[in-house]
PDB file of C-alpha atoms in Angstrom:
ATOM      1  CA  MET C  25      45.111  35.035  -8.125  1.00 36.00           C
ATOM      2  CA  GLU C  26      45.805  32.246  -5.666  1.00 36.00           C
ATOM      3  CA  LYS C  27      44.914  28.838  -7.058  1.00 39.00           C
ATOM      4  CA  HIS C  28      42.781  26.317  -5.254  1.00 40.00           C
ATOM      5  CA  PRO C  29      44.850  23.459  -3.787  1.00 38.00           C
ATOM      6  CA  GLU C  30      43.314  21.024  -6.328  1.00 38.00           C
ATOM      7  CA  GLU C  31      44.515  23.154  -9.192  1.00 40.00           C
ATOM      8  CA  ARG C  32      48.094  22.954  -7.986  1.00 40.00           C
ATOM      9  CA  LEU C  33      48.375  19.199  -8.159  1.00 43.00           C
ATOM     10  CA  SER C  34      50.262  19.149 -11.430  1.00 47.00           C
ATOM     11  CA  SER C  35      52.943  21.495 -10.000  1.00 45.00           C
ATOM     12  CA  ASP C  36      53.775  18.990  -7.214  1.00 47.00           C
ATOM     13  CA  ALA C  37      56.017  17.101  -9.634  1.00 49.00           C
ATOM     14  CA  ASP C  38      58.109  20.163 -10.559  1.00 56.00           C
ATOM     15  CA  PRO C  39      60.846  19.528  -7.912  1.00 59.00           C
ATOM     16  CA  PHE C  40      61.423  16.105  -9.477  1.00 66.00           C
ATOM     17  CA  ARG C  41      62.112  17.280 -13.005  1.00 72.00           C
ATOM     18  CA  GLY C  42      65.426  15.889 -14.144  1.00 77.00           C
ATOM     19  CA  ASP C  43      65.291  13.052 -11.601  1.00 81.00           C
ATOM     20  CA  PRO C  44      65.787   9.837 -13.687  1.00 85.00           C
ATOM     21  CA  ASN C  45      64.137   7.769 -11.023  1.00 86.00           C
ATOM     22  CA  PHE C  46      60.926   9.797 -10.913  1.00 88.00           C
ATOM     23  CA  MET C  47      58.011   8.175 -12.835  1.00 89.00           C
ATOM     24  CA  ALA C  48      56.025  11.132 -14.241  1.00 87.00           C
ATOM     25  CA  SER C  49      53.399   8.752 -15.716  1.00 88.00           C
ATOM     26  CA  LEU C  50      52.718   7.254 -12.309  1.00 91.00           C
ATOM     27  CA  ALA C  51      52.531  10.659 -10.701  1.00 90.00           C
ATOM     28  CA  ARG C  52      50.007  11.762 -13.342  1.00 91.00           C
ATOM     29  CA  GLY C  53      47.879   8.649 -12.757  1.00 91.00           C
ATOM     30  CA  LEU C  54      47.749   9.417  -9.062  1.00 91.00           C
ATOM     31  CA  GLU C  55      46.801  13.048  -9.750  1.00 92.00           C
ATOM     32  CA  VAL C  56      43.964  11.860 -11.998  1.00 94.00           C
ATOM     33  CA  ILE C  57      42.664   9.604  -9.147  1.00 92.00           C
ATOM     34  CA  GLN C  58      42.861  12.476  -6.642  1.00 88.00           C
ATOM     35  CA  ALA C  59      40.791  14.712  -8.935  1.00 91.00           C
ATOM     36  CA  PHE C  60      37.708  12.860  -7.910  1.00 89.00           C
ATOM     37  CA  THR C  61      36.012  14.126  -4.734  1.00 80.00           C
ATOM     38  CA  PRO C  62      32.730  13.452  -2.850  1.00 70.00           C
ATOM     39  CA  GLN C  63      31.406  16.659  -4.456  1.00 72.00           C
ATOM     40  CA  ARG C  64      32.651  15.744  -7.959  1.00 82.00           C
ATOM     41  CA  ARG C  65      32.214  11.994  -8.285  1.00 86.00           C
ATOM     42  CA  MET C  66      31.814  12.038 -12.075  1.00 92.00           C
ATOM     43  CA  LEU C  67      34.308  13.927 -14.259  1.00 94.00           C
ATOM     44  CA  SER C  68      35.020  14.199 -17.932  1.00 94.00           C
ATOM     45  CA  ILE C  69      38.462  14.190 -19.502  1.00 96.00           C
ATOM     46  CA  SER C  70      38.415  17.936 -20.033  1.00 94.00           C
ATOM     47  CA  GLN C  71      37.289  18.570 -16.413  1.00 95.00           C
ATOM     48  CA  ILE C  72      40.109  16.431 -15.036  1.00 95.00           C
ATOM     49  CA  SER C  73      42.583  18.187 -17.349  1.00 94.00           C
ATOM     50  CA  GLN C  74      41.459  21.599 -16.164  1.00 93.00           C
ATOM     51  CA  LYS C  75      41.535  20.522 -12.530  1.00 91.00           C
ATOM     52  CA  THR C  76      44.958  18.980 -12.575  1.00 91.00           C
ATOM     53  CA  GLY C  77      46.729  20.878 -15.381  1.00 91.00           C
ATOM     54  CA  ILE C  78      47.520  17.599 -17.125  1.00 93.00           C
ATOM     55  CA  PRO C  79      47.047  17.670 -20.941  1.00 93.00           C
ATOM     56  CA  ARG C  80      43.852  16.011 -22.119  1.00 94.00           C
ATOM     57  CA  ALA C  81      45.733  13.434 -24.176  1.00 95.00           C
ATOM     58  CA  ALA C  82      47.673  12.325 -21.086  1.00 94.00           C
ATOM     59  CA  VAL C  83      44.472  12.296 -18.961  1.00 95.00           C
ATOM     60  CA  ARG C  84      42.842  10.072 -21.642  1.00 95.00           C
ATOM     61  CA  ARG C  85      45.743   7.600 -21.422  1.00 94.00           C
ATOM     62  CA  CYS C  86      45.628   7.580 -17.620  1.00 94.00           C
ATOM     63  CA  LEU C  87      41.902   6.906 -17.608  1.00 95.00           C
ATOM     64  CA  TYR C  88      42.289   4.197 -20.244  1.00 94.00           C
ATOM     65  CA  THR C  89      44.895   2.448 -18.065  1.00 94.00           C
ATOM     66  CA  LEU C  90      42.981   2.913 -14.857  1.00 94.00           C
ATOM     67  CA  GLY C  91      39.860   1.585 -16.614  1.00 92.00           C
ATOM     68  CA  LYS C  92      41.674  -1.521 -17.835  1.00 92.00           C
ATOM     69  CA  LEU C  93      42.847  -2.146 -14.255  1.00 92.00           C
ATOM     70  CA  GLY C  94      39.359  -1.765 -12.861  1.00 90.00           C
ATOM     71  CA  PHE C  95      39.827   1.444 -10.976  1.00 91.00           C
ATOM     72  CA  VAL C  96      37.581   3.737 -13.015  1.00 93.00           C
ATOM     73  CA  TYR C  97      34.743   3.387 -15.529  1.00 92.00           C
ATOM     74  CA  ALA C  98      32.407   5.578 -17.594  1.00 93.00           C
ATOM     75  CA  ALA C  99      28.946   4.209 -18.328  1.00 89.00           C
ATOM     76  CA  ASP C 100      28.457   6.739 -21.179  1.00 91.00           C
ATOM     77  CA  GLY C 101      32.050   6.686 -22.301  1.00 89.00           C
ATOM     78  CA  LYS C 102      32.534  10.307 -21.384  1.00 91.00           C
ATOM     79  CA  HIS C 103      31.987  10.821 -17.628  1.00 94.00           C
ATOM     80  CA  PHE C 104      34.268   8.805 -15.428  1.00 95.00           C
ATOM     81  CA  GLU C 105      33.911   7.716 -11.832  1.00 92.00           C
ATOM     82  CA  LEU C 106      35.943   5.622  -9.433  1.00 90.00           C
ATOM     83  CA  ARG C 107      35.155   1.948  -8.931  1.00 89.00           C
ATOM     84  CA  PRO C 108      35.193   0.157  -5.545  1.00 79.00           C
ATOM     85  CA  ARG C 109      38.543  -1.412  -6.392  1.00 83.00           C
ATOM     86  CA  ILE C 110      40.136   1.976  -5.707  1.00 81.00           C
ATOM     87  CA  LEU C 111      39.714   1.184  -2.016  1.00 72.00           C
ATOM     88  CA  ALA C 112      42.454  -1.361  -2.329  1.00 72.00           C
ATOM     89  CA  LEU C 113      44.982   1.448  -2.689  1.00 75.00           C
ATOM     90  CA  GLY C 114      44.256   2.720   0.795  1.00 70.00           C
ATOM     91  CA  HIS C 115      43.576  -0.671   2.410  1.00 65.00           C
ATOM     92  CA  ALA C 116      47.241  -1.410   3.129  1.00 64.00           C
ATOM     93  CA  TYR C 117      47.597   1.850   5.072  1.00 65.00           C
ATOM     94  CA  LEU C 118      44.372   1.439   6.971  1.00 62.00           C
ATOM     95  CA  ALA C 119      45.068  -2.233   7.745  1.00 58.00           C
ATOM     96  CA  SER C 120      48.719  -1.730   8.817  1.00 59.00           C
ATOM     97  CA  THR C 121      48.481   1.543  10.821  1.00 64.00           C
ATOM     98  CA  PRO C 122      47.691   0.817  14.496  1.00 66.00           C
ATOM     99  CA  LEU C 123      45.852   4.036  14.936  1.00 70.00           C
ATOM    100  CA  ALA C 124      43.554   3.454  11.983  1.00 68.00           C
ATOM    101  CA  ARG C 125      43.067  -0.212  12.749  1.00 69.00           C
ATOM    102  CA  ALA C 126      42.386  -0.002  16.492  1.00 72.00           C
ATOM    103  CA  THR C 127      40.420   3.215  16.875  1.00 80.00           C
ATOM    104  CA  GLN C 128      36.968   1.924  15.863  1.00 79.00           C
ATOM    105  CA  PRO C 129      36.057   0.307  19.183  1.00 84.00           C
ATOM    106  CA  VAL C 130      37.033   3.512  21.110  1.00 87.00           C
ATOM    107  CA  LEU C 131      35.163   5.676  18.627  1.00 88.00           C
ATOM    108  CA  LYS C 132      32.092   3.401  18.731  1.00 89.00           C
ATOM    109  CA  HIS C 133      32.022   3.562  22.545  1.00 90.00           C
ATOM    110  CA  LEU C 134      32.420   7.354  22.554  1.00 92.00           C
ATOM    111  CA  SER C 135      29.692   7.763  19.899  1.00 91.00           C
ATOM    112  CA  GLU C 136      27.252   5.542  21.781  1.00 91.00           C
ATOM    113  CA  MET C 137      27.922   7.287  25.083  1.00 92.00           C
ATOM    114  CA  LEU C 138      27.427  10.748  23.639  1.00 92.00           C
ATOM    115  CA  ASP C 139      24.936   9.707  20.943  1.00 90.00           C
ATOM    116  CA  GLU C 140      26.906  11.884  18.475  1.00 91.00           C
ATOM    117  CA  SER C 141      29.156  11.332  15.437  1.00 90.00           C
ATOM    118  CA  CYS C 142      32.909  10.929  16.114  1.00 92.00           C
ATOM    119  CA  SER C 143      35.833  11.009  13.740  1.00 92.00           C
ATOM    120  CA  ILE C 144      39.611  10.776  13.541  1.00 92.00           C
ATOM    121  CA  ALA C 145      41.655  12.508  10.839  1.00 92.00           C
ATOM    122  CA  THR C 146      45.229  13.145   9.915  1.00 91.00           C
ATOM    123  CA  LEU C 147      46.752  16.045   8.040  1.00 92.00           C
ATOM    124  CA  ASP C 148      47.418  15.304   4.330  1.00 88.00           C
ATOM    125  CA  GLY C 149      48.754  18.323   2.517  1.00 87.00           C
ATOM    126  CA  ASP C 150      46.313  21.169   2.966  1.00 91.00           C
ATOM    127  CA  ASP C 151      43.465  18.858   3.879  1.00 91.00           C
ATOM    128  CA  ILE C 152      42.360  16.586   6.635  1.00 93.00           C
ATOM    129  CA  LEU C 153      41.926  12.915   5.677  1.00 88.00           C
ATOM    130  CA  TYR C 154      39.385  10.839   7.616  1.00 87.00           C
ATOM    131  CA  ILE C 155      40.879   7.559   8.765  1.00 85.00           C
ATOM    132  CA  ALA C 156      38.144   6.484  11.153  1.00 86.00           C
ATOM    133  CA  ARG C 157      34.533   7.490  11.735  1.00 87.00           C
ATOM    134  CA  VAL C 158      31.346   6.411  13.570  1.00 87.00           C
ATOM    135  CA  SER C 159      28.229   8.331  12.573  1.00 82.00           C
ATOM    136  CA  SER C 160      25.171   8.440  14.820  1.00 75.00           C
ATOM    137  CA  SER C 161      23.188  10.447  12.321  1.00 65.00           C
ATOM    138  CA  ARG C 162      23.759  12.557   9.188  1.00 58.00           C
ATOM    139  CA  ILE C 163      24.516  16.131  10.320  1.00 61.00           C
ATOM    140  CA  MET C 164      26.135  17.446   7.155  1.00 57.00           C
ATOM    141  CA  THR C 165      24.941  17.815   3.592  1.00 56.00           C
ATOM    142  CA  ILE C 166      28.327  16.400   2.557  1.00 61.00           C
ATOM    143  CA  ASP C 167      28.681  12.633   3.092  1.00 64.00           C
ATOM    144  CA  LEU C 168      31.701  11.878   5.163  1.00 75.00           C
ATOM    145  CA  ASP C 169      33.444   8.488   5.549  1.00 76.00           C
ATOM    146  CA  ILE C 170      36.885   6.977   5.774  1.00 76.00           C
ATOM    147  CA  GLY C 171      38.938   8.527   3.021  1.00 76.00           C
ATOM    148  CA  SER C 172      36.957  11.725   2.873  1.00 81.00           C
ATOM    149  CA  ARG C 173      38.871  15.041   2.751  1.00 85.00           C
ATOM    150  CA  LEU C 174      38.047  18.589   3.822  1.00 90.00           C
ATOM    151  CA  PRO C 175      40.101  21.788   3.894  1.00 92.00           C
ATOM    152  CA  ALA C 176      42.107  21.706   7.139  1.00 95.00           C
ATOM    153  CA  TRP C 177      41.845  25.438   7.894  1.00 96.00           C
ATOM    154  CA  SER C 178      37.999  25.345   8.009  1.00 95.00           C
ATOM    155  CA  THR C 179      37.514  22.283  10.272  1.00 96.00           C
ATOM    156  CA  SER C 180      37.956  21.657  14.025  1.00 97.00           C
ATOM    157  CA  MET C 181      40.262  18.674  13.499  1.00 97.00           C
ATOM    158  CA  GLY C 182      42.241  20.590  10.860  1.00 97.00           C
ATOM    159  CA  ARG C 183      42.775  23.547  13.171  1.00 98.00           C
ATOM    160  CA  VAL C 184      44.046  21.281  15.925  1.00 98.00           C
ATOM    161  CA  LEU C 185      46.519  19.755  13.527  1.00 97.00           C
ATOM    162  CA  LEU C 186      47.574  23.086  11.953  1.00 97.00           C
ATOM    163  CA  SER C 187      48.046  24.628  15.439  1.00 97.00           C
ATOM    164  CA  HIS C 188      50.862  22.133  16.060  1.00 96.00           C
ATOM    165  CA  LEU C 189      52.732  22.585  12.826  1.00 95.00           C
ATOM    166  CA  PRO C 190      56.178  24.137  12.898  1.00 94.00           C
ATOM    167  CA  GLU C 191      56.049  27.836  12.153  1.00 94.00           C
ATOM    168  CA  GLU C 192      57.692  27.538   8.700  1.00 94.00           C
ATOM    169  CA  LYS C 193      55.263  24.835   7.518  1.00 94.00           C
ATOM    170  CA  LEU C 194      52.302  26.779   8.836  1.00 95.00           C
ATOM    171  CA  ASN C 195      53.382  29.924   7.116  1.00 95.00           C
ATOM    172  CA  ASP C 196      53.730  28.058   3.813  1.00 93.00           C
ATOM    173  CA  LEU C 197      50.244  26.623   4.141  1.00 94.00           C
ATOM    174  CA  LEU C 198      48.626  29.881   5.127  1.00 94.00           C
ATOM    175  CA  GLY C 199      50.386  31.591   2.194  1.00 93.00           C
ATOM    176  CA  ARG C 200      48.762  29.311  -0.389  1.00 91.00           C
ATOM    177  CA  ILE C 201      45.286  28.477   0.866  1.00 90.00           C
ATOM    178  CA  THR C 202      42.145  29.962  -0.627  1.00 88.00           C
ATOM    179  CA  MET C 203      39.754  30.985   2.112  1.00 91.00           C
ATOM    180  CA  ILE C 204      36.138  30.364   1.239  1.00 91.00           C
ATOM    181  CA  ARG C 205      33.287  31.968   3.133  1.00 93.00           C
ATOM    182  CA  TYR C 206      31.204  28.820   3.675  1.00 93.00           C
ATOM    183  CA  THR C 207      28.809  30.582   6.115  1.00 95.00           C
ATOM    184  CA  SER C 208      28.397  33.990   7.739  1.00 95.00           C
ATOM    185  CA  ARG C 209      30.458  32.647  10.700  1.00 95.00           C
ATOM    186  CA  THR C 210      33.470  31.501   8.676  1.00 95.00           C
ATOM    187  CA  VAL C 211      36.812  33.089   9.589  1.00 95.00           C
ATOM    188  CA  GLU C 212      37.462  35.617   6.815  1.00 91.00           C
ATOM    189  CA  SER C 213      41.180  36.369   6.865  1.00 94.00           C
ATOM    190  CA  VAL C 214      44.514  34.711   7.380  1.00 95.00           C
ATOM    191  CA  PRO C 215      45.412  36.966  10.366  1.00 96.00           C
ATOM    192  CA  ALA C 216      42.120  35.970  12.055  1.00 96.00           C
ATOM    193  CA  LEU C 217      42.785  32.289  11.311  1.00 97.00           C
ATOM    194  CA  ARG C 218      46.347  32.594  12.671  1.00 96.00           C
ATOM    195  CA  ALA C 219      44.973  34.072  15.863  1.00 97.00           C
ATOM    196  CA  GLU C 220      42.441  31.263  16.141  1.00 97.00           C
ATOM    197  CA  LEU C 221      45.149  28.624  15.718  1.00 97.00           C
ATOM    198  CA  LYS C 222      47.224  30.254  18.478  1.00 97.00           C
ATOM    199  CA  LYS C 223      44.178  30.089  20.745  1.00 97.00           C
ATOM    200  CA  VAL C 224      43.527  26.411  19.793  1.00 97.00           C
ATOM    201  CA  ARG C 225      47.071  25.433  20.706  1.00 96.00           C
ATOM    202  CA  GLN C 226      46.943  27.330  24.024  1.00 96.00           C
ATOM    203  CA  GLN C 227      43.594  25.842  25.139  1.00 97.00           C
ATOM    204  CA  GLY C 228      44.211  22.342  23.795  1.00 96.00           C
ATOM    205  CA  TYR C 229      41.081  22.034  21.638  1.00 97.00           C
ATOM    206  CA  ALA C 230      39.286  23.597  18.689  1.00 98.00           C
ATOM    207  CA  LEU C 231      35.585  24.487  18.527  1.00 97.00           C
ATOM    208  CA  ASN C 232      34.087  25.069  15.147  1.00 97.00           C
ATOM    209  CA  ASP C 233      30.708  26.805  15.477  1.00 96.00           C
ATOM    210  CA  GLN C 234      28.918  26.582  12.189  1.00 95.00           C
ATOM    211  CA  GLU C 235      31.861  27.895  10.118  1.00 95.00           C
ATOM    212  CA  LEU C 236      31.858  25.002   7.674  1.00 93.00           C
ATOM    213  CA  GLU C 237      28.131  24.473   7.510  1.00 92.00           C
ATOM    214  CA  MET C 238      25.202  26.107   9.293  1.00 94.00           C
ATOM    215  CA  GLY C 239      23.676  23.754  11.852  1.00 93.00           C
ATOM    216  CA  LEU C 240      26.966  21.959  12.517  1.00 93.00           C
ATOM    217  CA  ARG C 241      29.143  22.401  15.571  1.00 95.00           C
ATOM    218  CA  SER C 242      32.206  20.288  16.232  1.00 96.00           C
ATOM    219  CA  ILE C 243      34.906  20.115  18.843  1.00 97.00           C
ATOM    220  CA  ALA C 244      38.294  18.443  18.390  1.00 98.00           C
ATOM    221  CA  VAL C 245      41.381  17.562  20.398  1.00 98.00           C
ATOM    222  CA  PRO C 246      44.863  16.361  19.358  1.00 96.00           C
ATOM    223  CA  LEU C 247      46.032  12.754  19.573  1.00 93.00           C
ATOM    224  CA  MET C 248      49.574  12.911  20.954  1.00 89.00           C
ATOM    225  CA  ASN C 249      52.230  10.359  21.765  1.00 80.00           C
ATOM    226  CA  GLU C 250      54.308  10.458  24.884  1.00 78.00           C
ATOM    227  CA  GLN C 251      56.779  12.844  23.318  1.00 81.00           C
ATOM    228  CA  GLY C 252      53.990  15.366  22.718  1.00 83.00           C
ATOM    229  CA  GLN C 253      53.990  14.825  18.913  1.00 87.00           C
ATOM    230  CA  VAL C 254      50.560  15.241  17.327  1.00 92.00           C
ATOM    231  CA  HIS C 255      49.694  12.357  14.975  1.00 88.00           C
ATOM    232  CA  ALA C 256      45.978  12.917  14.364  1.00 92.00           C
ATOM    233  CA  ALA C 257      42.907  14.686  15.729  1.00 96.00           C
ATOM    234  CA  LEU C 258      39.669  13.398  17.271  1.00 96.00           C
ATOM    235  CA  ASN C 259      36.394  15.187  17.066  1.00 96.00           C
ATOM    236  CA  VAL C 260      32.698  15.049  17.883  1.00 95.00           C
ATOM    237  CA  GLY C 261      30.122  16.687  15.591  1.00 93.00           C
ATOM    238  CA  VAL C 262      26.673  17.753  16.763  1.00 93.00           C
ATOM    239  CA  HIS C 263      23.541  19.505  15.564  1.00 92.00           C
ATOM    240  CA  ALA C 264      23.819  23.132  16.539  1.00 92.00           C
ATOM    241  CA  GLY C 265      20.100  23.264  17.322  1.00 91.00           C
ATOM    242  CA  GLN C 266      20.483  20.424  19.867  1.00 92.00           C
ATOM    243  CA  VAL C 267      23.826  21.016  21.529  1.00 93.00           C
ATOM    244  CA  SER C 268      25.141  24.443  22.485  1.00 95.00           C
ATOM    245  CA  ALA C 269      28.796  25.480  22.303  1.00 96.00           C
ATOM    246  CA  ALA C 270      28.791  25.668  26.103  1.00 96.00           C
ATOM    247  CA  GLU C 271      27.585  22.062  26.384  1.00 95.00           C
ATOM    248  CA  LEU C 272      30.236  20.945  23.929  1.00 95.00           C
ATOM    249  CA  ARG C 273      32.874  22.398  26.295  1.00 96.00           C
ATOM    250  CA  GLU C 274      31.302  21.213  29.546  1.00 96.00           C
ATOM    251  CA  ARG C 275      29.905  17.743  28.652  1.00 95.00           C
ATOM    252  CA  VAL C 276      31.575  16.602  25.464  1.00 96.00           C
ATOM    253  CA  LEU C 277      35.150  17.925  25.800  1.00 97.00           C
ATOM    254  CA  PRO C 278      35.986  15.910  28.983  1.00 96.00           C
ATOM    255  CA  GLU C 279      34.899  12.660  27.297  1.00 95.00           C
ATOM    256  CA  LEU C 280      36.710  13.592  24.121  1.00 95.00           C
ATOM    257  CA  GLN C 281      39.902  14.206  26.099  1.00 95.00           C
ATOM    258  CA  LYS C 282      39.519  10.888  27.948  1.00 94.00           C
ATOM    259  CA  ALA C 283      39.144   9.019  24.668  1.00 93.00           C
ATOM    260  CA  ALA C 284      42.192  10.856  23.251  1.00 92.00           C
ATOM    261  CA  ARG C 285      44.290   9.633  26.247  1.00 90.00           C
ATOM    262  CA  GLU C 286      43.174   6.071  25.551  1.00 86.00           C
ATOM    263  CA  LEU C 287      43.995   6.324  21.865  1.00 85.00           C
ATOM    264  CA  ALA C 288      47.381   7.948  22.634  1.00 82.00           C
ATOM    265  CA  LEU C 289      48.533   4.533  23.972  1.00 78.00           C
ATOM    266  CA  LEU C 290      48.442   3.340  20.348  1.00 70.00           C
ATOM    267  CA  LEU C 291      50.914   5.962  19.166  1.00 67.00           C
ATOM    268  CA  ASP C 292      54.647   5.440  18.972  1.00 60.00           C
TER     269      ASP C 292
END
């Protein structure tokens, strides 16, 4: 049975076995941090061990160290959660990357003009990672903010990014993902997803119509530099009951593309 991406974390270090410069303890600590998600904010030692494949004794030592450094804590001594200090780990990236640093004004303007939520994400492994977001209202049951992650294959921004991957990388990703039927509209098979990605690349945008969550529609476009390289994706999310798919294409897409052209000036 194909494992969920989160269950494969501990296997990521395998290529580095025998490398004297590779710090396995640091890698394990990072895996423990990544085990926490918006859906699983509190985890026990055994849950983290099961999720990462790291032995419980090693997980305990990682949590002890992270706790001493102020990155995690457990009010009851058993169920751990991340502390705000964890944000410092990503601050250097967000503060030094022109795209992440300079997009908020453009996103804010786009959100106010459309009166909808707007986001920018990059591809990180099999997921998309939100690096900028302006929310006009809560349209998902899942809270999304900077640093949030979602499976790339099931999101509009993810599909834009996947559609521009080299064939070999795309094949590798499609060969290991676990496709979950989030709603009755979710793409059900890898061949169907592959066909959708081909369509996305040809038309220059991705429209996700309630595949991730009923009541949510989103449309996304790539953020490219002058050489045509895709660095990130930009999207607008709307209430399906208020904005039709046709309106997304006719009213929202042109503004989204215009904003993408402005943001492209920030890319090398």
